[in-house]
């Protein structure tokens, strides 16, 4: 069989009509800036914050220009100071080390294990002398959060979560992003809600949120936020926090609000596709799909698998052959960083990056595929067949 798959892997669903109608209304009014509101009026950005805080069961939420800016602001607002050591799993995306560097902090990279999550033993070993953990649930893989909390408590480490791929996900019934002092989310086009660019930060901490709001660029207009701590909290700090100008605007918030109402349903749709693909891929000789922990409620908006023991030239041939038939896979093991994939060796703005043999070995054979909701189960079936054909043709078993 030589059928070719011809749908793009980067095509998301359209913005729904209610979002478009609201966006048009805002465009016609010219009132795009979040603080461009009449007295007593609550703008779209503030409403989105209220609704996302409620969805997360958190007291406060701040919308930002991106998840990267939300993480940077969360780290600063939590108290990360220049020179501090921030632990972080080595398998993550470039905006994560970027947020740490932006704070002037040092990064301590932690190994990963076969299921792509952080190596908890390596974390425990490196925890001494660290005050902070920026845990990235990279590609939606959630580690054992019970052990994370044990390690953080034992070493007095403050946890901040990067939930760019775990919006809507949970561990043992508790929402991802609600374990740490702050959780950060992305609304960039390829994440779980789409406003082109955008970020959300949630916390229950009064001072953290007051600082975060001012850092984000509220000027002295923070009273117009409605998912915020009492005004007295701002009074104490309002002259002590700089403005990093990283706000979200009303236009983006307006198209996100209807998406939030559908988020859980979208997550269910992702998992139909993910579970179908994971089951099929797992049966292909030479392909390893790690089991998910039963406590993990993941959102399968992308899928990762390993071509265990295959040499680089075979993996390259496998990827090229899949691509010839329209199946676009990313490879975390390529020597040059390509597209969005990012290996920790590329972050050379940090001095003395370590060598992490286990992470290197795992990334060397790891493939990655987006699962846009514009694909249906028939599409997934064709993709599986193409990968299966290619594997039997190319892989050395
Ligand atoms: C996309 C992504 C980010 C950054 O999100 P932006 O909104 O683009 O800044 C951070 N972490 C992970 C794991 C991501 O996939």
Coordinates of C-alpha atoms and ligand atoms in Angstrom, one line a residue:
X1 CA 0.0 0.0 0.0
X2 CA 1.4 3.4 -0.9
X3 CA -1.4 5.7 0.0
X4 CA -0.2 9.2 0.9
X5 CA -1.5 11.3 3.8
X6 CA -2.3 14.9 2.6
X7 CA -3.5 16.9 5.6
X8 CA -1.2 19.4 7.2
X9 CA 0.0 18.6 10.7
X10 CA -0.1 22.3 11.7
X11 CA -3.8 23.0 10.8
X12 CA -5.9 23.8 13.9
X13 CA -9.7 24.1 13.9
X14 CA -11.2 27.5 13.1
X15 CA -12.1 30.0 15.8
X16 CA -15.7 29.4 16.6
X17 CA -18.4 31.9 15.6
X18 CA -19.2 33.3 19.1
X19 CA -15.5 34.2 19.5
X20 CA -15.4 35.7 16.0
X21 CA -18.5 37.8 16.7
X22 CA -17.1 39.1 20.0
X23 CA -13.8 39.8 18.3
X24 CA -15.5 41.8 15.6
X25 CA -17.4 43.8 18.2
X26 CA -14.2 44.7 19.9
X27 CA -12.5 45.6 16.6
X28 CA -15.4 47.9 15.7
X29 CA -15.2 49.5 19.1
X30 CA -11.5 50.1 18.9
X31 CA -11.2 49.1 22.6
X32 CA -8.6 46.4 22.3
X33 CA -6.4 47.4 25.2
X34 CA -7.3 45.5 28.4
X35 CA -7.6 48.7 30.5
X36 CA -9.7 50.6 27.9
X37 CA -12.9 50.1 29.8
X38 CA -15.7 52.3 31.0
X39 CA -16.1 52.8 34.8
X40 CA -17.7 49.6 36.2
X41 CA -17.1 47.7 33.0
X42 CA -15.1 44.4 33.2
X43 CA -13.1 43.8 30.1
X44 CA -12.6 40.5 28.2
X45 CA -9.1 39.9 29.6
X46 CA -10.4 40.3 33.2
X47 CA -13.4 38.0 32.5
X48 CA -11.1 35.4 31.0
X49 CA -9.0 35.5 34.2
X50 CA -12.0 35.1 36.4
X51 CA -13.2 32.1 34.3
X52 CA -9.8 30.4 34.1
X53 CA -9.3 30.8 37.8
X54 CA -12.7 29.2 38.4
X55 CA -11.9 26.4 36.0
X56 CA -8.6 25.7 37.8
X57 CA -10.2 26.1 41.3
X58 CA -7.6 28.8 42.0
X59 CA -8.1 32.2 43.6
X60 CA -6.2 34.3 41.1
X61 CA -5.3 34.4 37.4
X62 CA -3.3 36.7 35.2
X63 CA -3.4 36.7 31.4
X64 CA -0.1 37.5 29.7
X65 CA 1.5 37.9 26.3
X66 CA 2.8 34.3 26.2
X67 CA 3.5 31.3 28.5
X68 CA 7.1 32.3 28.3
X69 CA 6.3 35.7 29.8
X70 CA 4.0 34.1 32.4
X71 CA 6.8 31.8 33.5
X72 CA 9.3 34.6 33.7
X73 CA 6.8 36.7 35.7
X74 CA 5.9 33.8 37.9
X75 CA 9.6 33.1 38.7
X76 CA 10.3 36.8 39.5
X77 CA 7.1 37.2 41.5
X78 CA 7.8 34.1 43.5
X79 CA 11.2 35.6 44.4
X80 CA 13.8 34.1 42.1
X81 CA 16.9 36.3 42.4
X82 CA 19.9 36.6 40.1
X83 CA 22.3 33.7 40.8
X84 CA 19.7 31.4 42.3
X85 CA 19.7 27.8 41.3
X86 CA 16.5 26.7 39.4
X87 CA 16.1 23.0 38.8
X88 CA 14.4 22.0 35.5
X89 CA 13.9 18.8 33.5
X90 CA 16.3 18.7 30.5
X91 CA 13.5 17.7 28.1
X92 CA 11.6 20.9 27.6
X93 CA 11.1 23.7 25.1
X94 CA 13.4 26.7 24.7
X95 CA 11.1 29.3 26.3
X96 CA 11.5 27.4 29.6
X97 CA 15.3 27.8 30.0
X98 CA 14.7 31.3 28.5
X99 CA 12.5 32.3 31.4
X100 CA 15.1 31.1 33.9
X101 CA 17.9 33.0 32.1
X102 CA 15.7 36.1 31.9
X103 CA 15.7 36.1 35.7
X104 CA 19.5 36.0 35.8
X105 CA 19.2 32.6 37.6
X106 CA 21.3 29.5 37.0
X107 CA 19.8 26.4 35.6
X108 CA 20.4 22.9 37.0
X109 CA 19.2 20.5 34.4
X110 CA 17.7 17.2 35.6
X111 CA 17.8 13.9 33.7
X112 CA 14.6 12.3 32.3
X113 CA 13.6 8.6 32.3
X114 CA 12.2 6.2 29.7
X115 CA 8.6 7.6 29.9
X116 CA 10.0 11.1 29.1
X117 CA 9.3 12.6 32.6
X118 CA 11.8 14.0 35.0
X119 CA 14.2 11.5 36.7
X120 CA 13.0 11.8 40.4
X121 CA 16.1 10.2 41.8
X122 CA 18.3 12.7 39.9
X123 CA 16.1 15.5 41.1
X124 CA 16.4 14.4 44.6
X125 CA 20.2 14.1 44.3
X126 CA 20.4 17.7 42.8
X127 CA 17.9 19.3 45.1
X128 CA 20.5 20.2 47.7
X129 CA 21.2 24.0 47.6
X130 CA 18.4 24.6 45.2
X131 CA 15.4 26.8 46.1
X132 CA 13.3 26.4 43.0
X133 CA 11.9 23.8 40.6
X134 CA 10.5 24.9 37.3
X135 CA 8.8 21.6 36.3
X136 CA 7.9 21.4 32.6
X137 CA 5.2 18.9 31.8
X138 CA 6.8 18.7 28.4
X139 CA 4.5 17.3 25.7
X140 CA 1.9 16.6 28.4
X141 CA 3.9 13.9 30.2
X142 CA 3.1 14.3 34.0
X143 CA 5.5 12.7 36.4
X144 CA 4.6 11.2 39.8
X145 CA 3.4 14.5 41.4
X146 CA 3.2 12.8 44.9
X147 CA 6.9 12.2 44.8
X148 CA 7.6 15.7 43.4
X149 CA 5.7 17.2 46.4
X150 CA 7.7 15.0 48.8
X151 CA 11.0 16.0 47.3
X152 CA 10.1 19.7 47.3
X153 CA 8.9 19.6 50.9
X154 CA 12.0 17.6 52.0
X155 CA 14.4 20.2 50.5
X156 CA 12.3 23.3 51.0
X157 CA 12.0 23.9 47.2
X158 CA 9.3 26.1 45.7
X159 CA 7.6 24.5 42.7
X160 CA 6.4 26.4 39.6
X161 CA 4.7 24.4 36.9
X162 CA 5.0 24.8 33.1
X163 CA 1.6 23.5 31.9
X164 CA 1.9 24.5 28.2
X165 CA 0.8 21.0 27.3
X166 CA -1.2 20.1 30.4
X167 CA -4.1 22.6 30.2
X168 CA -7.1 20.4 31.1
X169 CA -4.9 17.6 32.5
X170 CA -4.7 16.2 36.0
X171 CA -2.7 14.0 38.4
X172 CA -4.8 11.7 40.7
X173 CA -7.8 14.0 40.3
X174 CA -5.9 17.3 40.9
X175 CA -5.5 19.7 38.0
X176 CA -2.1 20.1 36.5
X177 CA -0.8 23.5 37.5
X178 CA -2.4 23.5 40.9
X179 CA 0.4 21.7 42.7
X180 CA 3.0 24.4 42.7
X181 CA 2.9 28.0 44.0
X182 CA 2.1 29.0 40.4
X183 CA 1.0 27.3 37.2
X184 CA 1.7 28.7 33.7
X185 CA -0.2 28.0 30.5
X186 CA 0.1 28.8 26.9
X187 CA -2.6 29.9 24.4
X188 CA -0.3 29.8 21.5
X189 CA -1.8 28.3 18.4
X190 CA -0.4 24.7 18.9
X191 CA -1.5 24.4 22.5
X192 CA -5.0 23.6 24.0
X193 CA -6.6 26.9 23.3
X194 CA -5.7 29.1 20.4
X195 CA -5.2 32.9 20.5
X196 CA -2.1 33.0 18.3
X197 CA 0.0 34.0 21.3
X198 CA -0.9 34.2 24.9
X199 CA -0.3 32.9 28.4
X200 CA -2.1 32.4 31.7
X201 CA -0.7 32.3 35.2
X202 CA -2.7 30.9 38.2
X203 CA -1.9 31.0 41.9
X204 CA -3.5 31.2 45.4
X205 CA -0.7 33.4 46.7
X206 CA -1.7 37.0 47.4
X207 CA 1.7 38.7 47.2
X208 CA 2.8 36.6 44.2
X209 CA -0.3 37.6 42.2
X210 CA -0.1 41.3 43.2
X211 CA 3.6 41.4 42.1
X212 CA 2.8 39.4 38.9
X213 CA 0.0 41.8 37.9
X214 CA 2.3 44.8 38.3
X215 CA 5.2 43.0 36.5
X216 CA 2.8 42.2 33.6
X217 CA 2.3 45.9 33.1
X218 CA -0.8 47.0 35.0
X219 CA 0.6 50.5 35.7
X220 CA -1.6 51.7 38.7
X221 CA -4.7 50.2 37.0
X222 CA -4.6 46.9 38.8
X223 CA -7.9 47.6 40.5
X224 CA -9.5 46.7 37.1
X225 CA -8.4 43.1 37.5
X226 CA -11.1 41.0 39.1
X227 CA -9.2 37.7 39.8
X228 CA -6.8 39.5 42.1
X229 CA -5.9 39.8 45.8
X230 CA -7.3 42.7 47.9
X231 CA -6.1 46.3 47.0
X232 CA -4.2 46.5 50.3
X233 CA -1.8 43.8 49.1
X234 CA -0.8 46.1 46.1
X235 CA -0.5 49.1 48.3
X236 CA 2.5 47.7 50.0
X237 CA 4.4 46.8 46.9
X238 CA 3.2 49.1 44.1
X239 CA 6.4 51.2 43.9
X240 CA 8.8 48.3 44.4
X241 CA 7.8 46.2 41.3
X242 CA 8.9 47.1 37.7
X243 CA 6.6 47.0 34.7
X244 CA 7.7 44.3 32.2
X245 CA 4.8 45.1 29.8
X246 CA 3.6 41.6 28.9
X247 CA -0.2 42.0 28.9
X248 CA -2.8 40.2 27.0
X249 CA -5.3 42.3 25.1
X250 CA -9.1 42.0 25.0
X251 CA -9.2 40.7 21.4
X252 CA -7.3 37.5 22.3
X253 CA -9.2 37.1 25.5
X254 CA -12.5 37.4 23.7
X255 CA -11.6 34.5 21.4
X256 CA -10.3 32.4 24.3
X257 CA -13.4 32.6 26.5
X258 CA -15.7 30.4 24.3
X259 CA -12.8 28.0 23.9
X260 CA -12.4 27.6 27.7
X261 CA -16.1 26.5 27.8
X262 CA -15.3 23.7 25.4
X263 CA -11.9 22.8 26.7
X264 CA -12.8 19.6 28.5
X265 CA -14.7 18.4 25.5
X266 CA -11.7 19.2 23.2
X267 CA -9.4 17.2 25.6
X268 CA -11.7 14.2 25.3
X269 CA -11.5 14.5 21.5
X270 CA -7.7 14.7 21.6
X271 CA -7.6 11.6 23.7
X272 CA -9.8 9.6 21.3
X273 CA -7.1 10.2 18.7
X274 CA -4.2 9.8 21.0
X275 CA -5.4 6.5 22.5
X276 CA -6.1 5.1 19.0
X277 CA -2.6 6.1 17.8
X278 CA -0.9 4.9 21.0
X279 CA -2.5 1.5 20.8
X280 CA -1.6 1.1 17.1
X281 CA 1.9 2.4 17.4
X282 CA 2.6 0.2 20.4
X283 CA 1.9 -2.9 18.3
X284 CA 4.5 -2.0 15.6
X285 CA 7.8 -3.9 16.0
X286 CA 10.7 -1.5 16.8
X287 CA 8.4 1.2 18.2
X288 CA 8.2 1.9 21.9
X289 CA 5.3 3.9 23.4
X290 CA 5.7 4.3 27.1
X291 CA 2.8 3.3 29.3
X292 CA 1.0 6.2 31.0
X293 CA 0.6 6.1 34.8
X294 CA -3.0 5.3 35.7
X295 CA -3.1 8.4 38.0
X296 CA -2.3 10.6 35.0
X297 CA -5.2 12.3 33.2
X298 CA -3.3 13.4 30.1
X299 CA -4.3 15.5 27.1
X300 CA -3.0 13.8 24.0
X301 CA -2.5 16.8 21.7
X302 CA 0.7 15.2 20.5
X303 CA 2.3 11.8 20.7
X304 CA 5.9 10.7 21.3
X305 CA 7.5 7.3 20.7
X306 CA 11.0 5.9 20.7
X307 CA 12.8 4.0 18.0
X308 CA 14.8 2.1 20.6
X309 CA 18.3 1.1 19.6
X310 CA 18.0 2.4 16.1
X311 CA 21.1 4.3 14.8
X312 CA 20.7 7.9 13.7
X313 CA 21.0 7.2 9.9
X314 CA 18.1 4.6 10.2
X315 CA 16.0 7.1 12.2
X316 CA 16.7 9.8 9.5
X317 CA 15.7 7.3 6.8
X318 CA 12.5 6.4 8.7
X319 CA 11.5 10.1 9.1
X320 CA 12.3 10.9 5.4
X321 CA 10.2 7.9 4.2
X322 CA 7.3 8.9 6.5
X323 CA 7.5 12.4 5.2
X324 CA 7.5 11.3 1.6
X325 CA 4.1 9.8 2.4
X326 CA 2.9 12.9 4.1
X327 CA 3.5 12.0 7.7
X328 CA 5.4 14.7 9.4
X329 CA 7.4 13.6 12.5
X330 CA 9.9 15.6 14.6
X331 CA 13.0 14.0 16.0
X332 CA 14.5 15.2 19.3
X333 CA 17.8 13.5 18.5
X334 CA 18.8 15.5 15.4
X335 CA 22.2 17.1 15.9
X336 CA 21.0 20.6 14.7
X337 CA 17.9 22.1 16.4
X338 CA 15.1 22.2 13.8
X339 CA 11.7 24.0 14.1
X340 CA 10.2 23.8 17.5
X341 CA 12.2 20.8 18.7
X342 CA 14.9 21.8 21.2
X343 CA 17.7 19.8 22.8
X344 CA 19.3 21.1 26.0
X345 CA 22.7 21.4 24.3
X346 CA 21.4 24.3 22.3
X347 CA 21.0 26.5 25.3
X348 CA 24.6 27.6 25.3
X349 CA 23.9 31.0 26.9
X350 CA 24.2 29.0 30.1
X351 CA 27.8 28.4 31.1
X352 CA 28.9 24.8 31.9
X353 CA 25.8 22.9 30.6
X354 CA 26.1 19.4 31.9
X355 CA 26.2 16.2 29.9
X356 CA 23.2 14.1 30.7
X357 CA 23.8 10.6 29.4
X358 CA 20.3 9.2 30.0
X359 CA 18.5 12.2 28.5
X360 CA 20.9 12.1 25.5
X361 CA 20.2 8.4 25.0
X362 CA 16.4 8.9 25.3
X363 CA 16.2 12.0 23.1
X364 CA 18.4 10.3 20.5
X365 CA 15.6 8.0 19.5
X366 CA 12.5 10.0 20.4
X367 CA 10.0 11.0 17.7
X368 CA 7.2 13.5 18.1
X369 CA 4.0 14.0 16.2
X370 CA 1.3 16.6 16.5
X371 CA -2.3 15.5 16.6
X372 CA -4.4 18.4 15.5
X373 CA -8.2 18.1 16.0
X374 CA -8.6 18.6 12.2
X375 CA -7.6 14.9 12.0
X376 CA -10.3 12.3 12.4
X377 CA -9.9 8.6 13.3
X378 CA -9.7 7.6 9.7
X379 CA -6.8 10.0 9.3
X380 CA -5.1 8.5 12.3
X381 CA -5.7 5.0 10.8
X382 CA -3.9 6.1 7.6
X383 CA -1.1 7.6 9.5
X384 CA -0.7 4.4 11.5
X385 CA -0.6 2.3 8.3
X386 CA 2.1 4.6 6.8
X387 CA 4.2 4.4 10.0
X388 CA 3.8 0.6 10.1
X389 CA 4.8 0.2 6.5
X390 CA 7.8 2.4 6.9
X391 CA 8.9 0.7 10.1
X392 CA 8.8 -2.7 8.5
X393 CA 10.7 -1.4 5.5
X394 CA 13.4 0.7 7.3
X395 CA 13.9 -0.3 11.0
X396 CA 16.7 -2.8 11.8
X397 CA 15.1 -5.4 14.1
Ligands
LIG1 C1 4.9 26.2 23.9 C2 5.6 25.9 25.2 C3 6.0 26.9 26.0 C4 5.9 28.3 25.7 O1 4.7 28.8 25.3 P1 4.6 30.3 24.6 O2 3.2 30.7 24.9 O3 4.9 30.0 23.2 O4 5.6 31.2 25.3 C5 6.5 26.5 27.2 N1 6.7 25.2 27.6 C6 6.4 24.2 26.7 C7 6.6 22.8 27.2 C8 5.8 24.5 25.5 O5 5.4 23.5 24.7

